[in-house]
Amino acid sequence: MKKIYCNIKKCLGCGSCEIACAIEHSKSRELNKSIAESPLPVKRRKAEFVEESVSISTGCHHCENAACVTACMSGAMYKDKKTALTQHDKDRCVGCWMCIMTCPFGAVTRLREEKIVLKCDLCPDRDKPACVEACQTKSLFLGTLKEFTKICST
Amino acid sequence: MAKPTGNPINDKLLEIAAQNNISTVWDRFMEQEPHCGFGTLGVCCKICNLGPCRIDPFGEGAQKGACGADADTISSRNLVRNAAAGAACHSDHGRDLAWTLLELGRGHVKDYSIKDPAKLKKLAVEFSIKIDGKGDLKIAEELGEVILKEYGQQEGELTLTKRAPKKQRDNWKKTNVNPRGIDIEVVQAMSRTHIGCDNEYKHVLESAIRASLVDGWGGSMIATDLSDILFGSPEPIRAEVNLGVLKEDEVNILLHGHEPILSDIMVTASQDKELVELAKKYGAKGINLSGICCTAAEVLMRHGVPMAGSFLQQELAIITGAVEAMIVDIQCIMPSLPEVAKSFHTKLISTSPKAKFVGMEHIEFHEKDALETAKKILRIAIENYKNRNRSKVNIPKEKMTLVAGFTMENIFYNLGGSFRPSYRPLNDAIISGRIRGVAGVIGCDNPKNESGLCHAEMVKELIKNDVLVVQTGCSGSACAKAGLLTPEAAFKFAGDGLKEICETVGIPPVLHTGSCVDNTRILTACCEMVKEGGIGNSIDELPVAGAAPEWMSEKAIAIGWYFVASGIFVVIGTPLRVMGSKNVTNYICNEIEPLYGGKWAFEGDPIKAAHLMVEHIDKKREALKLKPLICAKV
């Protein structure tokens, strides 16, 4: 299945993926307008500094045996049978934060005020997720693990 | 394949570019998309090496840089540095002309002369030079000296700011932005924005305003006036525009860049009999000069040299395959040109001591042996005619006529006729409600927009609403291509009131006033309108507005600022890079209006932007208690 992978050899940790993610999940979907929205749009991706010259952009890995799905008591977090993506139904979310506790990648974001969580949905309205398109160094990649490994080894 | 530009001529040449694997500005622009959000919002600070630091515009991450600077400080400092660079460009342009004037006066330069002695004397008097009994060259020498001294002046004020109405000058003094000298304000804009220096955003922005006033009422105004003195004051002139001005059977030479010191002498050299003969020897019918960017405007205004294209069309001009040489000096010259030219026979020649390009031949141009160098360059171009590959030639058929060459001075005659040469007819037309007001539509073209189409759409909407439009630079070329710079355009596009005026006087509804330094002609025209009386006692009371729908250069930022600080409402297409700070955005778009009378607005839709200008003009008309428009649509 297709997922977002990050090539840490190329990632500069610039944060362009974060901004693109927040804009894509805003009401206006425009940079200049989205920063004036209330509530402010929230990103589902993080560009993290690891150590000197190493950064990584992370988000949901859409795990096969997703811990968040197992831990979810309301059934809000689920595996989509067709796409195998880990999806989140915010209407069923009760804000217990168990998914946040169990996710080994810190990929689930808390919306404290609305008492729900947010996570990567792979941008259903786009061909390529916004973060992948925004990546200035092409370190973010959408594809299968096999394709990604091949690209990294060349 | 690049995205369509909305312009069929461009698109056709872009197809050829794609077939030949030539990358153009549109391709590279798309590779840059989406643009970095931090940079776009102005919240990326690269000023010191604690950083680079960024402010998270969505509020989750860092809200302060390592030094403690917040989005307000960072975006305002960035804007100041942009404005200072813009002002530096225009002021350097003026400096070169002042230097040429001085060297001419000293007798060190033989290829230039005083073409407008009346304007020389007038300007000398403004600079308090006694002209009685002195020859033109002596006056030129003294004037050159005095002007260059103003570049290094440390206290007092700029001579030309005295042209501004009293209220503008008072505003500048009250807000502490009245420039002291030309160079000092650019230098201080840099020093104040160093790490840990000026941090209070309103105070930081004062440097941007001061540096920009130096541009408008200093460097640029000097550049315009001295160009008129050295190369002749423009007169209305008919010419042609668009890539169709290139000729199949002549040596095509493009002049690209900004300073007329080079381009004007190239025009003289191109008429040299020996060179014309040489061109014929190589099988060409003659030498065909045409311009790109603001250089195009300079030689168009004074010699009627056709305008081949705007900033964005510089690569396309080469892709026509019919250009023997492109001669460049400074500003807005894409570093990509040598790469594009590799596929064709076009020779690229850089000439300015200020700018070299990888892959271009550099023949440095100096005032002392100007004509000789110009001829040498032309000879290279002519000799290159034999290398033109006919199978690669694709000259678009499209071209359009235009009338250009309007200035602050000759507009008297165009509006009043020699019988009554004054601004009275213009002011009367505004007072009586035939003309709603005046709008300056200026600036670059930008692939973020539809390559010049924004200009034409905006201007059509303005003249439809009886707003007389004045233009400069690439905006002028965009509207000229759309046929708006002809007297006939009044019948096609103008509202009834404006149409009546254009018909009576015989002018186009859109007046081309020159290159980007010539925006100062608009400033001085505003001063004249105030002086003539009846439509306000200061610039901010006039029913006027300005716009740069497709701005891209730092110079545009400086121009925008000097118009805003001089009391004019300015709408630009894409926002200044300050949107990451609500305080700075609110300050320059609202809070600044009571201080200067002008303010900024950001509107990407050219029609909506035109209406913002019309609304502003109406507001001013109302404040002046002017009559409603005679031909207003009910």
JSON list of C-alpha atoms in Angstrom, two decimals, chain B residues 17 44 65 103 133 154 156 163 173 198 290 372 386 454 502:
[
{"chain": "B", "resi": 17, "resn": "ALA", "atom": "CA", "xyz": [10.68, 25.81, -25.54]},
{"chain": "B", "resi": 44, "resn": "CYS", "atom": "CA", "xyz": [11.68, 33.53, 8.41]},
{"chain": "B", "resi": 65, "resn": "GLY", "atom": "CA", "xyz": [13.29, 33.55, 17.28]},
{"chain": "B", "resi": 103, "resn": "GLU", "atom": "CA", "xyz": [31.70, 64.13, -16.35]},
{"chain": "B", "resi": 133, "resn": "GLY", "atom": "CA", "xyz": [25.99, 83.93, -17.50]},
{"chain": "B", "resi": 154, "resn": "GLN", "atom": "CA", "xyz": [24.27, 63.75, 6.49]},
{"chain": "B", "resi": 156, "resn": "GLY", "atom": "CA", "xyz": [19.06, 68.63, 6.43]},
{"chain": "B", "resi": 163, "resn": "ARG", "atom": "CA", "xyz": [8.42, 69.76, -4.56]},
{"chain": "B", "resi": 173, "resn": "LYS", "atom": "CA", "xyz": [8.62, 65.60, 9.73]},
{"chain": "B", "resi": 198, "resn": "ASP", "atom": "CA", "xyz": [15.58, 48.24, 16.12]},
{"chain": "B", "resi": 290, "resn": "SER", "atom": "CA", "xyz": [13.90, 46.84, -29.70]},
{"chain": "B", "resi": 372, "resn": "GLU", "atom": "CA", "xyz": [32.90, 53.47, -29.43]},
{"chain": "B", "resi": 386, "resn": "LYS", "atom": "CA", "xyz": [25.02, 35.08, -40.63]},
{"chain": "B", "resi": 454, "resn": "CYS", "atom": "CA", "xyz": [-4.05, 41.32, -14.66]},
{"chain": "B", "resi": 502, "resn": "CYS", "atom": "CA", "xyz": [-9.81, 61.72, -24.72]}
]
